[in-house]
PDB file of C-alpha atoms in Angstrom:
ATOM      1  CA  GLU P 810     -19.290  89.285  64.417  1.00 67.00           C
ATOM      2  CA  ALA P 811     -16.555  88.210  62.306  1.00 82.00           C
ATOM      3  CA  GLY P 812     -17.843  85.780  59.137  1.00 95.00           C
ATOM      4  CA  VAL P 813     -16.058  82.589  58.174  1.00 97.00           C
ATOM      5  CA  VAL P 814     -12.308  83.565  56.758  1.00 97.00           C
ATOM      6  CA  GLN P 815     -11.327  81.494  53.736  1.00 98.00           C
ATOM      7  CA  SER P 816      -8.037  82.016  51.890  1.00 98.00           C
ATOM      8  CA  PRO P 817      -6.710  82.131  49.337  1.00 98.00           C
ATOM      9  CA  ARG P 818     -10.008  83.651  47.243  1.00 97.00           C
ATOM     10  CA  TYR P 819      -8.203  82.164  43.756  1.00 98.00           C
ATOM     11  CA  LYS P 820      -5.561  79.345  43.083  1.00 98.00           C
ATOM     12  CA  ILE P 821      -4.460  78.443  39.421  1.00 98.00           C
ATOM     13  CA  ILE P 822      -2.469  75.007  39.058  1.00 98.00           C
ATOM     14  CA  GLU P 823      -1.762  72.497  36.939  1.00 98.00           C
ATOM     15  CA  LYS P 824      -2.899  69.148  36.934  1.00 97.00           C
ATOM     16  CA  LYS P 825      -1.179  66.984  39.107  1.00 97.00           C
ATOM     17  CA  GLN P 826       0.336  69.722  41.214  1.00 98.00           C
ATOM     18  CA  PRO P 827      -0.732  70.150  45.231  1.00 98.00           C
ATOM     19  CA  VAL P 828      -3.309  72.867  46.678  1.00 98.00           C
ATOM     20  CA  ALA P 829      -4.318  73.392  50.079  1.00 98.00           C
ATOM     21  CA  PHE P 830      -7.418  75.575  51.526  1.00 98.00           C
ATOM     22  CA  TRP P 831      -7.476  77.359  54.841  1.00 98.00           C
ATOM     23  CA  CYS P 832     -10.482  78.429  56.661  1.00 98.00           C
ATOM     24  CA  ASN P 833     -11.149  79.995  59.897  1.00 97.00           C
ATOM     25  CA  PRO P 834     -14.496  79.576  61.250  1.00 97.00           C
ATOM     26  CA  ILE P 835     -16.549  81.733  63.227  1.00 95.00           C
ATOM     27  CA  SER P 836     -15.345  82.006  67.169  1.00 93.00           C
ATOM     28  CA  GLY P 837     -17.395  79.497  69.081  1.00 91.00           C
ATOM     29  CA  HIS P 838     -18.758  77.215  66.104  1.00 93.00           C
ATOM     30  CA  ASN P 839     -17.482  73.948  66.661  1.00 91.00           C
ATOM     31  CA  THR P 840     -19.149  72.112  63.442  1.00 93.00           C
ATOM     32  CA  LEU P 841     -17.029  72.772  60.794  1.00 96.00           C
ATOM     33  CA  TYR P 842     -17.798  71.791  56.920  1.00 96.00           C
ATOM     34  CA  TRP P 843     -16.081  71.801  54.039  1.00 97.00           C
ATOM     35  CA  TYR P 844     -18.528  71.920  50.468  1.00 97.00           C
ATOM     36  CA  ARG P 845     -17.277  71.787  46.510  1.00 98.00           C
ATOM     37  CA  GLN P 846     -19.686  74.011  44.099  1.00 98.00           C
ATOM     38  CA  ASN P 847     -19.299  73.122  40.919  1.00 97.00           C
ATOM     39  CA  LEU P 848     -20.549  75.596  38.174  1.00 94.00           C
ATOM     40  CA  GLY P 849     -24.436  75.688  38.054  1.00 93.00           C
ATOM     41  CA  GLN P 850     -24.837  73.564  40.796  1.00 95.00           C
ATOM     42  CA  GLY P 851     -25.823  73.568  44.568  1.00 96.00           C
ATOM     43  CA  PRO P 852     -22.477  72.995  47.362  1.00 96.00           C
ATOM     44  CA  GLU P 853     -22.105  69.275  47.618  1.00 95.00           C
ATOM     45  CA  LEU P 854     -20.526  68.114  51.113  1.00 94.00           C
ATOM     46  CA  LEU P 855     -17.035  66.829  51.232  1.00 96.00           C
ATOM     47  CA  ILE P 856     -16.183  66.796  55.129  1.00 96.00           C
ATOM     48  CA  ARG P 857     -17.774  67.192  58.243  1.00 95.00           C
ATOM     49  CA  TYR P 858     -15.939  68.124  62.006  1.00 95.00           C
ATOM     50  CA  GLU P 859     -17.150  68.430  65.164  1.00 92.00           C
ATOM     51  CA  ASN P 860     -14.577  69.977  66.971  1.00 92.00           C
ATOM     52  CA  GLU P 861     -11.393  68.148  66.195  1.00 93.00           C
ATOM     53  CA  GLU P 862     -13.332  64.572  64.774  1.00 93.00           C
ATOM     54  CA  ALA P 863     -13.930  64.227  61.705  1.00 94.00           C
ATOM     55  CA  VAL P 864     -17.676  62.983  62.091  1.00 93.00           C
ATOM     56  CA  ASP P 865     -18.426  62.621  57.930  1.00 92.00           C
ATOM     57  CA  ASP P 866     -16.227  62.107  55.415  1.00 93.00           C
ATOM     58  CA  SER P 867     -17.662  59.584  53.237  1.00 91.00           C
ATOM     59  CA  GLN P 868     -17.919  61.747  50.127  1.00 92.00           C
ATOM     60  CA  LEU P 869     -14.199  62.674  50.649  1.00 95.00           C
ATOM     61  CA  PRO P 870     -12.226  61.287  47.383  1.00 93.00           C
ATOM     62  CA  LYS P 871      -9.945  59.604  50.212  1.00 92.00           C
ATOM     63  CA  ASP P 872      -6.997  58.810  47.741  1.00 95.00           C
ATOM     64  CA  ARG P 873      -5.945  62.306  46.822  1.00 97.00           C
ATOM     65  CA  PHE P 874      -8.086  64.776  49.358  1.00 98.00           C
ATOM     66  CA  SER P 875      -7.549  65.279  52.773  1.00 97.00           C
ATOM     67  CA  ALA P 876      -8.425  67.463  55.620  1.00 97.00           C
ATOM     68  CA  GLU P 877      -7.546  68.472  59.240  1.00 96.00           C
ATOM     69  CA  ARG P 878      -8.679  70.532  61.872  1.00 96.00           C
ATOM     70  CA  LEU P 879      -6.318  71.343  64.667  1.00 84.00           C
ATOM     71  CA  LYS P 880      -6.924  72.287  68.070  1.00 86.00           C
ATOM     72  CA  GLY P 881     -10.564  72.614  66.497  1.00 84.00           C
ATOM     73  CA  VAL P 882     -10.890  75.475  65.372  1.00 93.00           C
ATOM     74  CA  ASP P 883      -8.662  76.287  61.836  1.00 96.00           C
ATOM     75  CA  SER P 884      -9.124  73.697  59.067  1.00 98.00           C
ATOM     76  CA  THR P 885      -7.123  72.764  55.889  1.00 98.00           C
ATOM     77  CA  LEU P 886      -8.451  70.969  53.192  1.00 98.00           C
ATOM     78  CA  LYS P 887      -5.484  69.541  50.676  1.00 98.00           C
ATOM     79  CA  ILE P 888      -5.399  68.097  46.901  1.00 98.00           C
ATOM     80  CA  GLN P 889      -2.521  66.169  45.726  1.00 97.00           C
ATOM     81  CA  PRO P 890      -2.183  65.903  43.078  1.00 97.00           C
ATOM     82  CA  ALA P 891      -5.110  67.637  41.697  1.00 98.00           C
ATOM     83  CA  GLU P 892      -7.002  66.630  38.163  1.00 97.00           C
ATOM     84  CA  LEU P 893      -8.611  69.127  35.920  1.00 97.00           C
ATOM     85  CA  GLY P 894     -11.977  67.666  37.721  1.00 97.00           C
ATOM     86  CA  ASP P 895     -11.115  69.467  40.375  1.00 98.00           C
ATOM     87  CA  SER P 896     -11.940  72.511  39.313  1.00 98.00           C
ATOM     88  CA  ALA P 897     -14.593  74.497  41.203  1.00 98.00           C
ATOM     89  CA  VAL P 898     -15.269  76.798  44.126  1.00 98.00           C
ATOM     90  CA  TYR P 899     -14.222  75.411  47.963  1.00 98.00           C
ATOM     91  CA  LEU P 900     -16.472  76.534  50.400  1.00 98.00           C
ATOM     92  CA  CYS P 901     -15.965  76.174  54.495  1.00 98.00           C
ATOM     93  CA  ALA P 902     -18.686  76.685  56.818  1.00 97.00           C
ATOM     94  CA  SER P 903     -18.948  76.554  60.150  1.00 95.00           C
ATOM     95  CA  GLN P 904     -22.384  76.008  62.816  1.00 93.00           C
ATOM     96  CA  GLY P 905     -23.228  76.713  66.118  1.00 86.00           C
ATOM     97  CA  LEU P 906     -24.075  74.791  68.561  1.00 78.00           C
ATOM     98  CA  ALA P 907     -27.931  73.652  67.761  1.00 70.00           C
ATOM     99  CA  GLY P 908     -27.809  70.936  65.055  1.00 68.00           C
ATOM    100  CA  ASP P 909     -30.358  72.818  62.880  1.00 71.00           C
ATOM    101  CA  SER P 910     -29.015  76.051  62.984  1.00 83.00           C
ATOM    102  CA  PRO P 911     -28.370  77.276  59.553  1.00 89.00           C
ATOM    103  CA  LEU P 912     -24.512  77.273  58.310  1.00 92.00           C
ATOM    104  CA  HIS P 913     -22.407  80.258  57.787  1.00 95.00           C
ATOM    105  CA  PHE P 914     -20.799  79.965  54.279  1.00 97.00           C
ATOM    106  CA  GLY P 915     -17.167  81.635  53.714  1.00 98.00           C
ATOM    107  CA  ASN P 916     -16.251  83.514  50.058  1.00 97.00           C
ATOM    108  CA  GLY P 917     -14.871  80.070  48.830  1.00 98.00           C
ATOM    109  CA  THR P 918     -11.580  79.354  46.889  1.00 98.00           C
ATOM    110  CA  ARG P 919     -12.080  79.539  43.271  1.00 98.00           C
ATOM    111  CA  LEU P 920      -9.491  76.699  42.023  1.00 98.00           C
ATOM    112  CA  THR P 921      -8.674  76.405  38.380  1.00 98.00           C
ATOM    113  CA  VAL P 922      -6.712  73.285  37.512  1.00 98.00           C
ATOM    114  CA  THR P 923      -5.247  74.080  33.965  1.00 98.00           C
TER     115      THR P 923
ATOM    116  CA  GLU L1247     -32.560  59.007  48.661  1.00 80.00           C
ATOM    117  CA  ASP L1248     -32.533  62.080  49.872  1.00 84.00           C
ATOM    118  CA  GLN L1249     -33.217  64.678  47.083  1.00 90.00           C
ATOM    119  CA  VAL L1250     -34.075  68.383  46.257  1.00 96.00           C
ATOM    120  CA  THR L1251     -35.196  69.745  43.187  1.00 97.00           C
ATOM    121  CA  GLN L1252     -35.473  73.402  42.754  1.00 98.00           C
ATOM    122  CA  SER L1253     -37.789  75.594  39.988  1.00 98.00           C
ATOM    123  CA  PRO L1254     -37.093  77.248  37.730  1.00 98.00           C
ATOM    124  CA  GLU L1255     -33.522  77.083  36.866  1.00 97.00           C
ATOM    125  CA  ALA L1256     -33.732  80.965  36.008  1.00 98.00           C
ATOM    126  CA  LEU L1257     -36.200  83.514  36.055  1.00 98.00           C
ATOM    127  CA  ARG L1258     -36.661  86.755  34.653  1.00 98.00           C
ATOM    128  CA  LEU L1259     -38.592  89.631  36.132  1.00 98.00           C
ATOM    129  CA  GLN L1260     -39.380  93.350  35.575  1.00 98.00           C
ATOM    130  CA  GLU L1261     -38.593  95.527  38.682  1.00 98.00           C
ATOM    131  CA  GLY L1262     -42.193  95.069  40.645  1.00 97.00           C
ATOM    132  CA  GLU L1263     -43.208  91.753  39.107  1.00 97.00           C
ATOM    133  CA  SER L1264     -44.211  89.737  41.835  1.00 98.00           C
ATOM    134  CA  SER L1265     -43.293  85.833  41.391  1.00 98.00           C
ATOM    135  CA  SER L1266     -42.219  82.346  43.419  1.00 98.00           C
ATOM    136  CA  LEU L1267     -39.840  80.131  43.471  1.00 98.00           C
ATOM    137  CA  ASN L1268     -40.114  76.485  44.027  1.00 98.00           C
ATOM    138  CA  CYS L1269     -38.346  73.670  46.169  1.00 98.00           C
ATOM    139  CA  SER L1270     -39.473  70.409  46.138  1.00 97.00           C
ATOM    140  CA  TYR L1271     -38.005  67.866  48.468  1.00 95.00           C
ATOM    141  CA  THR L1272     -38.004  63.984  49.393  1.00 92.00           C
ATOM    142  CA  VAL L1273     -36.442  63.087  52.647  1.00 88.00           C
ATOM    143  CA  SER L1274     -36.895  60.829  55.524  1.00 84.00           C
ATOM    144  CA  GLY L1275     -37.091  62.771  58.896  1.00 84.00           C
ATOM    145  CA  LEU L1276     -36.914  66.392  57.750  1.00 87.00           C
ATOM    146  CA  ARG L1277     -35.131  68.485  60.741  1.00 88.00           C
ATOM    147  CA  GLY L1278     -35.265  71.978  58.621  1.00 91.00           C
ATOM    148  CA  LEU L1279     -35.243  73.643  55.511  1.00 95.00           C
ATOM    149  CA  PHE L1280     -33.308  76.375  54.691  1.00 96.00           C
ATOM    150  CA  TRP L1281     -33.029  79.204  51.899  1.00 98.00           C
ATOM    151  CA  TYR L1282     -29.888  80.957  51.004  1.00 98.00           C
ATOM    152  CA  ARG L1283     -28.706  83.657  48.842  1.00 98.00           C
ATOM    153  CA  GLN L1284     -25.550  83.571  46.614  1.00 98.00           C
ATOM    154  CA  ASP L1285     -24.396  86.364  44.922  1.00 98.00           C
ATOM    155  CA  PRO L1286     -21.965  86.098  42.002  1.00 96.00           C
ATOM    156  CA  GLY L1287     -18.316  85.323  43.915  1.00 95.00           C
ATOM    157  CA  LYS L1288     -19.720  85.069  47.356  1.00 97.00           C
ATOM    158  CA  GLY L1289     -20.901  82.428  49.427  1.00 97.00           C
ATOM    159  CA  PRO L1290     -24.208  81.251  50.298  1.00 97.00           C
ATOM    160  CA  GLU L1291     -26.033  84.288  52.825  1.00 97.00           C
ATOM    161  CA  PHE L1292     -28.322  82.060  55.191  1.00 96.00           C
ATOM    162  CA  LEU L1293     -32.075  84.006  54.684  1.00 97.00           C
ATOM    163  CA  PHE L1294     -34.646  81.639  56.238  1.00 94.00           C
ATOM    164  CA  THR L1295     -35.151  78.122  58.233  1.00 95.00           C
ATOM    165  CA  LEU L1296     -38.456  76.138  58.246  1.00 95.00           C
ATOM    166  CA  TYR L1297     -38.950  73.519  60.499  1.00 92.00           C
ATOM    167  CA  SER L1298     -42.715  72.398  60.280  1.00 92.00           C
ATOM    168  CA  ALA L1299     -45.532  72.347  57.213  1.00 94.00           C
ATOM    169  CA  GLY L1300     -47.533  75.114  57.782  1.00 96.00           C
ATOM    170  CA  GLU L1301     -44.886  77.634  58.763  1.00 97.00           C
ATOM    171  CA  GLU L1302     -43.902  80.761  57.156  1.00 97.00           C
ATOM    172  CA  LYS L1303     -41.220  83.631  57.613  1.00 97.00           C
ATOM    173  CA  GLU L1304     -40.865  86.645  55.852  1.00 97.00           C
ATOM    174  CA  LYS L1305     -37.528  89.189  55.109  1.00 95.00           C
ATOM    175  CA  GLU L1306     -37.958  92.135  53.364  1.00 95.00           C
ATOM    176  CA  ARG L1307     -39.496  91.262  50.076  1.00 97.00           C
ATOM    177  CA  LEU L1308     -39.142  87.890  50.573  1.00 98.00           C
ATOM    178  CA  LYS L1309     -41.621  85.491  52.079  1.00 98.00           C
ATOM    179  CA  ALA L1310     -40.748  81.592  52.534  1.00 98.00           C
ATOM    180  CA  THR L1311     -43.551  78.954  53.060  1.00 98.00           C
ATOM    181  CA  LEU L1312     -43.044  75.156  53.602  1.00 97.00           C
ATOM    182  CA  THR L1313     -45.763  72.114  52.916  1.00 94.00           C
ATOM    183  CA  LYS L1314     -44.774  68.671  54.052  1.00 90.00           C
ATOM    184  CA  LYS L1315     -43.282  67.910  50.288  1.00 93.00           C
ATOM    185  CA  GLU L1316     -42.404  71.621  49.006  1.00 97.00           C
ATOM    186  CA  SER L1317     -41.360  75.358  49.581  1.00 98.00           C
ATOM    187  CA  PHE L1318     -41.595  78.505  48.139  1.00 98.00           C
ATOM    188  CA  LEU L1319     -39.848  81.589  48.259  1.00 98.00           C
ATOM    189  CA  HIS L1320     -42.331  84.353  47.229  1.00 98.00           C
ATOM    190  CA  ILE L1321     -40.590  87.977  46.018  1.00 98.00           C
ATOM    191  CA  THR L1322     -43.074  90.648  46.433  1.00 98.00           C
ATOM    192  CA  ALA L1323     -42.244  93.608  43.782  1.00 98.00           C
ATOM    193  CA  PRO L1324     -38.622  92.668  43.524  1.00 98.00           C
ATOM    194  CA  LYS L1325     -35.944  95.054  42.714  1.00 98.00           C
ATOM    195  CA  PRO L1326     -32.941  94.747  40.507  1.00 98.00           C
ATOM    196  CA  GLU L1327     -30.505  94.460  43.919  1.00 97.00           C
ATOM    197  CA  ASP L1328     -32.623  90.968  44.518  1.00 98.00           C
ATOM    198  CA  SER L1329     -30.863  89.602  41.731  1.00 98.00           C
ATOM    199  CA  ALA L1330     -28.985  86.141  42.875  1.00 98.00           C
ATOM    200  CA  THR L1331     -28.888  82.959  42.666  1.00 98.00           C
ATOM    201  CA  TYR L1332     -31.074  81.167  45.212  1.00 98.00           C
ATOM    202  CA  LEU L1333     -30.529  77.860  46.977  1.00 98.00           C
ATOM    203  CA  CYS L1334     -32.594  75.372  49.063  1.00 98.00           C
ATOM    204  CA  ALA L1335     -31.472  73.014  51.405  1.00 96.00           C
ATOM    205  CA  VAL L1336     -32.866  70.159  53.715  1.00 94.00           C
ATOM    206  CA  GLN L1337     -31.308  68.744  56.818  1.00 88.00           C
ATOM    207  CA  ALA L1338     -31.869  65.084  57.543  1.00 79.00           C
ATOM    208  CA  GLY L1339     -30.277  64.191  60.202  1.00 76.00           C
ATOM    209  CA  THR L1340     -26.657  65.558  60.046  1.00 75.00           C
ATOM    210  CA  ALA L1341     -26.548  66.380  56.429  1.00 76.00           C
ATOM    211  CA  LEU L1342     -27.390  69.000  54.815  1.00 87.00           C
ATOM    212  CA  ILE L1343     -28.663  68.652  51.038  1.00 92.00           C
ATOM    213  CA  PHE L1344     -28.332  71.336  48.731  1.00 95.00           C
ATOM    214  CA  GLY L1345     -30.954  72.185  45.469  1.00 96.00           C
ATOM    215  CA  LYS L1346     -29.359  73.610  42.608  1.00 97.00           C
ATOM    216  CA  GLY L1347     -30.607  76.881  42.947  1.00 98.00           C
ATOM    217  CA  THR L1348     -32.556  79.409  41.023  1.00 98.00           C
ATOM    218  CA  THR L1349     -30.875  82.044  39.281  1.00 98.00           C
ATOM    219  CA  LEU L1350     -33.571  85.362  39.428  1.00 98.00           C
ATOM    220  CA  SER L1351     -32.599  88.344  37.503  1.00 98.00           C
ATOM    221  CA  VAL L1352     -34.618  91.346  38.306  1.00 98.00           C
ATOM    222  CA  SER L1353     -34.712  94.514  35.036  1.00 97.00           C
ATOM    223  CA  SER L1354     -35.556  97.976  35.950  1.00 95.00           C
TER     224      SER L1354
END
């Protein structure tokens, strides 16, 4: 089966500019996650979707970050405006129906804010 | 507060030199403990899930074990291709909490 697909792989922007990341999960996976991974750290959850509904967005900085998952499949994560501290790798993951089944990750988008 | 701590942060081994990575955790209501491998520039790749104390899982040169407070990832006779960062994560409720990882380097 095809894995989780993310684009773009790399993005360099100037601070205060907007940026968007796209994720296509594994077919049939209803649960989708966005994580942020800083250098030398483990991934940290930003938001979790069950189908179209954001069921956990408590760690999402809502003043500048937004996300959507139209039709319960693809998802986009947006930052506007970007700040220097937003430089990180943004990972998307999807999960099958069992709540404790493993997450499958994409290769991420490496964002550099200058 | 739920917490995951991995040690050591970095580990250098010679090819064939067996060792263990540690993941200690404090979490209320553990639903599962996961081990992932992450190569540079890639997303984490799933290795194992452990659900209860005493459980063990094996895959090639890797063996994961679980107690009530920690998990170990044992690497037997490692090869250079085992070089990667190994991440431990615990699931408490619906959240998956990751440690910072152990970066393993195996030289020939």
